[in-house]
Structures are given as C-alpha cells and as structure tokens.
Amino acid sequence: MSENFWQEIKKAVRKKISEQHYNTWIDPIQFDEINQKTINISVSNKFIKDWIDKNYKEIILSEAKSISNEID
C-alpha cells in the first residue's frame, strides 16, 4: 500500500463531507506511511491534529478499513 491507498481514502472521505471541510481539513493531510496496520499521516500543527482526531478520525479509519482489511 502506498500514496495511492491514501488517495483512495481521501476520495471516499470527500464524498461524505462538504467540499469546504474537505479542502480545509482533509486535503492538506500528508501521507507518511503504512506501518503494521497503521496509517501514519502528518498535519502542520497540534490544533489541526486535534480537530481531525475529534471530527474526522473515525470516517478516515472507516474508509481505510473498507478499502483494505490490513488496517486496524
């Protein structure tokens, strides 16, 4: 799995949230790697990290799991 996997996740998330929220919160996320069933991503600061954890983490994980059974 790779950057293409992350792009598939983003595409699926984009269908479930508003375009404005996608552009503000999801599109800027940088994919780092998949390591032992975990997706590692980067954001620019703690505020954004906390916001994504609170508001988008579950949808991101749900979409990742629907695309690959290798994600926990």
Short mmCIF file of N, CA and C in Angstrom, two decimals:
data_model
loop_
_atom_site.label_atom_id
_atom_site.label_comp_id
_atom_site.label_asym_id
_atom_site.label_seq_id
_atom_site.Cartn_x
_atom_site.Cartn_y
_atom_site.Cartn_z
N MET A 1 0.85 -1.19 0.00
CA MET A 1 0.00 0.00 0.00
C MET A 1 0.88 1.24 0.00
N SER A 2 0.33 2.31 -0.49
CA SER A 2 1.17 3.47 -0.70
C SER A 2 0.34 4.74 -0.78
N GLU A 3 0.93 5.73 -1.39
CA GLU A 3 0.25 7.00 -1.61
C GLU A 3 -1.08 6.80 -2.34
N ASN A 4 -1.14 5.84 -3.24
CA ASN A 4 -2.40 5.57 -3.95
C ASN A 4 -3.50 5.14 -2.99
N PHE A 5 -3.13 4.36 -1.99
CA PHE A 5 -4.09 3.94 -0.97
C PHE A 5 -4.64 5.16 -0.24
N TRP A 6 -3.76 6.09 0.13
CA TRP A 6 -4.20 7.31 0.80
C TRP A 6 -5.12 8.12 -0.11
N GLN A 7 -4.81 8.19 -1.39
CA GLN A 7 -5.66 8.93 -2.32
C GLN A 7 -7.05 8.30 -2.41
N GLU A 8 -7.13 6.99 -2.36
CA GLU A 8 -8.43 6.32 -2.36
C GLU A 8 -9.23 6.67 -1.10
N ILE A 9 -8.56 6.71 0.03
CA ILE A 9 -9.22 7.09 1.28
C ILE A 9 -9.75 8.51 1.17
N LYS A 10 -8.92 9.43 0.71
CA LYS A 10 -9.34 10.82 0.58
C LYS A 10 -10.54 10.95 -0.37
N LYS A 11 -10.51 10.21 -1.46
CA LYS A 11 -11.61 10.25 -2.42
C LYS A 11 -12.92 9.79 -1.77
N ALA A 12 -12.85 8.74 -0.98
CA ALA A 12 -14.04 8.23 -0.30
C ALA A 12 -14.53 9.21 0.76
N VAL A 13 -13.62 9.80 1.51
CA VAL A 13 -14.00 10.77 2.54
C VAL A 13 -14.63 12.00 1.88
N ARG A 14 -14.08 12.40 0.77
CA ARG A 14 -14.59 13.59 0.05
C ARG A 14 -16.07 13.46 -0.28
N LYS A 15 -16.51 12.24 -0.56
CA LYS A 15 -17.92 12.00 -0.90
C LYS A 15 -18.84 12.14 0.30
N LYS A 16 -18.27 12.10 1.51
CA LYS A 16 -19.08 12.07 2.72
C LYS A 16 -19.12 13.39 3.49
N ILE A 17 -18.29 14.34 3.09
CA ILE A 17 -18.26 15.62 3.80
C ILE A 17 -18.36 16.75 2.77
N SER A 18 -18.60 17.95 3.28
CA SER A 18 -18.71 19.10 2.36
C SER A 18 -17.38 19.40 1.70
N GLU A 19 -17.46 20.00 0.53
CA GLU A 19 -16.25 20.37 -0.21
C GLU A 19 -15.38 21.32 0.61
N GLN A 20 -16.00 22.25 1.29
CA GLN A 20 -15.25 23.21 2.12
C GLN A 20 -14.50 22.50 3.24
N HIS A 21 -15.16 21.58 3.92
CA HIS A 21 -14.49 20.85 5.01
C HIS A 21 -13.38 19.96 4.46
N TYR A 22 -13.65 19.34 3.32
CA TYR A 22 -12.61 18.52 2.70
C TYR A 22 -11.38 19.36 2.38
N ASN A 23 -11.59 20.50 1.73
CA ASN A 23 -10.46 21.36 1.34
C ASN A 23 -9.71 21.92 2.55
N THR A 24 -10.43 22.19 3.62
CA THR A 24 -9.82 22.77 4.81
C THR A 24 -9.07 21.74 5.64
N TRP A 25 -9.69 20.58 5.85
CA TRP A 25 -9.16 19.63 6.83
C TRP A 25 -8.52 18.38 6.25
N ILE A 26 -9.05 17.83 5.20
CA ILE A 26 -8.58 16.54 4.70
C ILE A 26 -7.51 16.69 3.62
N ASP A 27 -7.74 17.54 2.66
CA ASP A 27 -6.79 17.68 1.56
C ASP A 27 -5.36 18.03 2.01
N PRO A 28 -5.19 18.89 3.02
CA PRO A 28 -3.82 19.22 3.44
C PRO A 28 -3.06 18.11 4.18
N ILE A 29 -3.76 17.05 4.58
CA ILE A 29 -3.07 15.97 5.30
C ILE A 29 -2.04 15.33 4.39
N GLN A 30 -0.87 15.10 4.93
CA GLN A 30 0.21 14.45 4.18
C GLN A 30 0.32 12.98 4.60
N PHE A 31 0.34 12.10 3.64
CA PHE A 31 0.54 10.69 3.89
C PHE A 31 2.01 10.43 4.18
N ASP A 32 2.30 9.68 5.24
CA ASP A 32 3.69 9.31 5.55
C ASP A 32 3.95 7.86 5.18
N GLU A 33 3.23 6.94 5.83
CA GLU A 33 3.46 5.53 5.56
C GLU A 33 2.36 4.68 6.18
N ILE A 34 2.33 3.45 5.80
CA ILE A 34 1.52 2.46 6.49
C ILE A 34 2.50 1.52 7.17
N ASN A 35 2.32 1.37 8.47
CA ASN A 35 3.27 0.62 9.27
C ASN A 35 2.51 -0.28 10.22
N GLN A 36 2.63 -1.58 10.04
CA GLN A 36 1.98 -2.55 10.92
C GLN A 36 0.50 -2.25 11.14
N LYS A 37 -0.23 -2.19 10.04
CA LYS A 37 -1.67 -1.98 10.06
C LYS A 37 -2.09 -0.59 10.53
N THR A 38 -1.19 0.35 10.53
CA THR A 38 -1.46 1.71 10.97
C THR A 38 -1.12 2.68 9.85
N ILE A 39 -2.00 3.64 9.63
CA ILE A 39 -1.73 4.70 8.66
C ILE A 39 -1.08 5.86 9.41
N ASN A 40 0.07 6.28 8.96
CA ASN A 40 0.75 7.43 9.55
C ASN A 40 0.60 8.62 8.61
N ILE A 41 0.04 9.69 9.15
CA ILE A 41 -0.16 10.91 8.38
C ILE A 41 0.43 12.08 9.15
N SER A 42 0.61 13.19 8.47
CA SER A 42 1.16 14.39 9.10
C SER A 42 0.26 15.59 8.82
N VAL A 43 0.19 16.45 9.81
CA VAL A 43 -0.50 17.73 9.67
C VAL A 43 0.42 18.81 10.20
N SER A 44 0.07 20.05 9.95
CA SER A 44 1.01 21.13 10.23
C SER A 44 1.09 21.58 11.68
N ASN A 45 0.06 21.26 12.49
CA ASN A 45 0.15 21.68 13.89
C ASN A 45 -0.80 20.88 14.78
N LYS A 46 -0.66 21.06 16.07
CA LYS A 46 -1.45 20.30 17.05
C LYS A 46 -2.94 20.63 16.96
N PHE A 47 -3.29 21.87 16.70
CA PHE A 47 -4.70 22.23 16.57
C PHE A 47 -5.36 21.39 15.47
N ILE A 48 -4.72 21.31 14.32
CA ILE A 48 -5.27 20.54 13.21
C ILE A 48 -5.32 19.06 13.57
N LYS A 49 -4.28 18.56 14.20
CA LYS A 49 -4.27 17.16 14.64
C LYS A 49 -5.45 16.87 15.55
N ASP A 50 -5.65 17.72 16.54
CA ASP A 50 -6.75 17.53 17.49
C ASP A 50 -8.11 17.61 16.79
N TRP A 51 -8.26 18.54 15.86
CA TRP A 51 -9.52 18.70 15.13
C TRP A 51 -9.83 17.46 14.30
N ILE A 52 -8.81 16.96 13.61
CA ILE A 52 -9.01 15.76 12.80
C ILE A 52 -9.31 14.56 13.68
N ASP A 53 -8.59 14.42 14.79
CA ASP A 53 -8.88 13.33 15.74
C ASP A 53 -10.33 13.38 16.20
N LYS A 54 -10.80 14.56 16.53
CA LYS A 54 -12.14 14.71 17.07
C LYS A 54 -13.23 14.56 16.00
N ASN A 55 -12.99 15.09 14.82
CA ASN A 55 -14.05 15.20 13.82
C ASN A 55 -13.95 14.26 12.63
N TYR A 56 -12.77 13.79 12.29
CA TYR A 56 -12.62 13.02 11.06
C TYR A 56 -11.90 11.69 11.21
N LYS A 57 -11.34 11.43 12.35
CA LYS A 57 -10.57 10.19 12.54
C LYS A 57 -11.41 8.96 12.23
N GLU A 58 -12.61 8.91 12.76
CA GLU A 58 -13.45 7.73 12.58
C GLU A 58 -13.84 7.51 11.12
N ILE A 59 -14.16 8.58 10.41
CA ILE A 59 -14.52 8.42 9.00
C ILE A 59 -13.30 8.00 8.18
N ILE A 60 -12.14 8.54 8.49
CA ILE A 60 -10.91 8.15 7.79
C ILE A 60 -10.63 6.67 8.04
N LEU A 61 -10.71 6.24 9.29
CA LEU A 61 -10.46 4.84 9.61
C LEU A 61 -11.50 3.93 8.97
N SER A 62 -12.74 4.34 8.99
CA SER A 62 -13.79 3.54 8.38
C SER A 62 -13.54 3.33 6.89
N GLU A 63 -13.19 4.39 6.21
CA GLU A 63 -12.91 4.28 4.78
C GLU A 63 -11.66 3.45 4.52
N ALA A 64 -10.65 3.60 5.35
CA ALA A 64 -9.42 2.81 5.19
C ALA A 64 -9.73 1.33 5.36
N LYS A 65 -10.53 1.01 6.36
CA LYS A 65 -10.90 -0.39 6.60
C LYS A 65 -11.74 -0.96 5.47
N SER A 66 -12.57 -0.12 4.87
CA SER A 66 -13.41 -0.61 3.77
C SER A 66 -12.58 -0.85 2.51
N ILE A 67 -11.46 -0.17 2.39
CA ILE A 67 -10.59 -0.33 1.24
C ILE A 67 -9.62 -1.49 1.44
N SER A 68 -9.15 -1.67 2.69
CA SER A 68 -8.17 -2.72 2.97
C SER A 68 -8.44 -3.36 4.32
N ASN A 69 -8.40 -4.66 4.36
CA ASN A 69 -8.57 -5.36 5.64
C ASN A 69 -7.28 -5.42 6.44
N GLU A 70 -6.23 -4.78 5.94
CA GLU A 70 -4.96 -4.75 6.66
C GLU A 70 -4.88 -3.63 7.70
N ILE A 71 -5.88 -2.77 7.75
CA ILE A 71 -5.88 -1.63 8.67
C ILE A 71 -6.71 -1.97 9.90
N ASP A 72 -6.17 -1.65 11.07
CA ASP A 72 -6.90 -1.85 12.33
C ASP A 72 -7.60 -0.59 12.78
#
